[in-house]
Every structure is written in C-alpha cells, then in structure tokens.
Short mmCIF file of C-alpha atoms in Angstrom, two decimals:
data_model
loop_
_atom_site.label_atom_id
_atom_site.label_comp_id
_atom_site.label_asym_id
_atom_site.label_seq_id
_atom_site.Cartn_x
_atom_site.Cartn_y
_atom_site.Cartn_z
CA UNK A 238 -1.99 20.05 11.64
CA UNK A 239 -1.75 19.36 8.10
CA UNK A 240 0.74 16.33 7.05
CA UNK A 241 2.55 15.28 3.63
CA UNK A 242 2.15 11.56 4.12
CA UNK A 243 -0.35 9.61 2.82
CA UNK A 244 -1.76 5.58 3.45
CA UNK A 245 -1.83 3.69 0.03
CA UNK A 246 -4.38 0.79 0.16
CA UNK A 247 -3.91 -2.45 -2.21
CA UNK A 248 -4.71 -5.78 -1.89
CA UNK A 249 -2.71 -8.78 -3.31
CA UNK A 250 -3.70 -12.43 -4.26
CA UNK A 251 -1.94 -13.97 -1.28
CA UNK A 252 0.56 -13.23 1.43
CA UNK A 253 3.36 -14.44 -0.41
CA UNK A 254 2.62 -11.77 -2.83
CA UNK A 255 1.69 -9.34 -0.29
CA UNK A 256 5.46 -10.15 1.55
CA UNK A 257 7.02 -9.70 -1.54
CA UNK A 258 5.41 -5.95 -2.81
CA UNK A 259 5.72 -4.73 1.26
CA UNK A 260 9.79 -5.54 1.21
CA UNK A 261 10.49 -3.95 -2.11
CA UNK A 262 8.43 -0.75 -1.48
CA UNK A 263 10.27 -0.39 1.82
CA UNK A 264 13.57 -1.43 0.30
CA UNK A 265 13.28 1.39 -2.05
CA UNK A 266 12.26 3.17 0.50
CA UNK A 267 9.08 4.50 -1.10
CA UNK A 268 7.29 2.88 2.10
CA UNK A 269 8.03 3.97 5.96
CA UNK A 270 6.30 0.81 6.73
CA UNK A 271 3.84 -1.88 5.53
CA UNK A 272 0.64 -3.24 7.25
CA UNK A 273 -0.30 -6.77 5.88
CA UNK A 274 -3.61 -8.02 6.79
CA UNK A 275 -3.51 -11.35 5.92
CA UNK A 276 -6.70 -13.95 5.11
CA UNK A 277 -9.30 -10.91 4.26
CA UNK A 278 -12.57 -11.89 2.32
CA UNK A 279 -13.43 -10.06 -0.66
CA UNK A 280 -16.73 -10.35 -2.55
CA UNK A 281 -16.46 -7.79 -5.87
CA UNK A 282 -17.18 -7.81 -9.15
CA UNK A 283 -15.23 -8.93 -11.99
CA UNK A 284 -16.41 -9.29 -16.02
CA UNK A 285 -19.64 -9.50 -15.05
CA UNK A 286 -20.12 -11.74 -12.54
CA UNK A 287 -19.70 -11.82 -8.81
CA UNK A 288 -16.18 -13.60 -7.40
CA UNK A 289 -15.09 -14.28 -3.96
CA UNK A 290 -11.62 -14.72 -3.13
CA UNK A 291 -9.46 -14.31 0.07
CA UNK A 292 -6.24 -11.57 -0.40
CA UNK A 293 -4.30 -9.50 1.44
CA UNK A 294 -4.67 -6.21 2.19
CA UNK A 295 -1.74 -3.80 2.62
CA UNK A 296 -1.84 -0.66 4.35
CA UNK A 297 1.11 1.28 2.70
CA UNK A 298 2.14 4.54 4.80
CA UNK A 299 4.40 6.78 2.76
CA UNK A 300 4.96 10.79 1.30
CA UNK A 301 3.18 12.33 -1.19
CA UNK A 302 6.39 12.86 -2.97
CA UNK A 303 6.80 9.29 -3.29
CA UNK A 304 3.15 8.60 -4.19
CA UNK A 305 3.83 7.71 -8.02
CA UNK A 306 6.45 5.64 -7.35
CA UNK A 307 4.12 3.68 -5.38
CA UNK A 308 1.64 3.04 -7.84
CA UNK A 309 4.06 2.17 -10.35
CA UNK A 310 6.13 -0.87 -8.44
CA UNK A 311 2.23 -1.62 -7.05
CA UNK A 312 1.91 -2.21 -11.10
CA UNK A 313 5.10 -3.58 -11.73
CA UNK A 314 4.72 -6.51 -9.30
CA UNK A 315 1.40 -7.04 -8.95
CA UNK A 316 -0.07 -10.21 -9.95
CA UNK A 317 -3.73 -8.63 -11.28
CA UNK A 318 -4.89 -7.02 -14.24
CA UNK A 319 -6.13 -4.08 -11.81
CA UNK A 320 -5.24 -3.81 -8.85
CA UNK A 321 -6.49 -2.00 -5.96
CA UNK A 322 -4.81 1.09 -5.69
CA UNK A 323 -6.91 4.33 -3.26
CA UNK A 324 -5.54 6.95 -1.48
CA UNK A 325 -6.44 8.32 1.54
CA UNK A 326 -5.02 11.95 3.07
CA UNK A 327 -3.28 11.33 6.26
CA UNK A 328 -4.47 14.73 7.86
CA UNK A 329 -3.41 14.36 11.64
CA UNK A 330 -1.47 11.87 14.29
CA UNK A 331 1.52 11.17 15.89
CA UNK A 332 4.25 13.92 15.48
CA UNK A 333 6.83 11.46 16.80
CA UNK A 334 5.98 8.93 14.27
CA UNK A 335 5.71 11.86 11.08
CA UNK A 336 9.38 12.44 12.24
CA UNK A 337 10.33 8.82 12.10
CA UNK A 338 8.53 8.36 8.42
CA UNK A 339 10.36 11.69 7.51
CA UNK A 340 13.82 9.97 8.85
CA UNK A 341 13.58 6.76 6.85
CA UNK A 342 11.84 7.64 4.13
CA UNK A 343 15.02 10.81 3.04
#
C-alpha cells in the first residue's frame, strides 16, 4: 500500500518552543498530529566547533500536499538560523488512522 502522508522531523530549542510550533501547525491544520519528545540530547556541529544542547524533537505527521506549508511556518517560528527540517515517506500502516489524518487534515 502506497500512502500520501508523510512524518516531518524538527527539533526546537525547548518545549516551550516545541508547544508553540506543534499547536499552530495543527491549528492550521497542516499537522494531523504532533509528537513532542521532550529533554533529547543533541551533540552536532555548528561554525566549526562541536555544541551540545538539549531540544525537542517533533515528529510532525501530515500530507504531502501540505508538505511546503510545513516547512515554511517550521521557518516562520522557529527560533534557529537552520533548523532541522527531513522528510521521511510514510509507505505503510494503519488504514484506520490514514482515514482519520485524511478527515482532519480536509
């Protein structure tokens, strides 16, 4: 079964900030539903040296259709210079729950 939804991964400075960009994107309804995982470690790279910080992650499930709306209230709110923004193909799962995203997401 091939699917037209797809789980948008960002992470955000805090939770508070995390909160904030998972009500608006489901507000708009650009988002069926938000996963915050909150207190994550992140060791990366950033002008040229190596940071550590603790975020939030957010697991954004949406449509493709609604994809580049996404990415540009992601940009609009977000706190960093660049943030985190991947894409992964959602390519098989739960019919009943495809039918709910479909429902609130029209």
């Amino acid at each position: 079964m091939t699917t037209h939804f797809k789980m948008i991964f960002t992470t955000c400075k805090d939770e508070a900030e995390a909160r904030t960009l998972a009500r608006a994107l489901v507000e708009k309804k650009l988002a069926a539903c938000v996963n915050i995982l909150p207190n994550m470690g992140s060791i990366y790279m950033w002008e040229g040296e190596v940071a550590e910080a603790t975020e939030a992650k957010l697991l954004i499930k949406t449509k493709s259709d609604k994809m580049n709306d996404v990415f540009l209230t992601i940009k609009e709110l977000h706190s960093y210079e660049v943030p985190e923004i991947q894409v992964l193909e959602v390519s098989t799962g739960n019919l009943a729950y495809f039918n709910w995203m479909d429902e609130v997401l029209n």
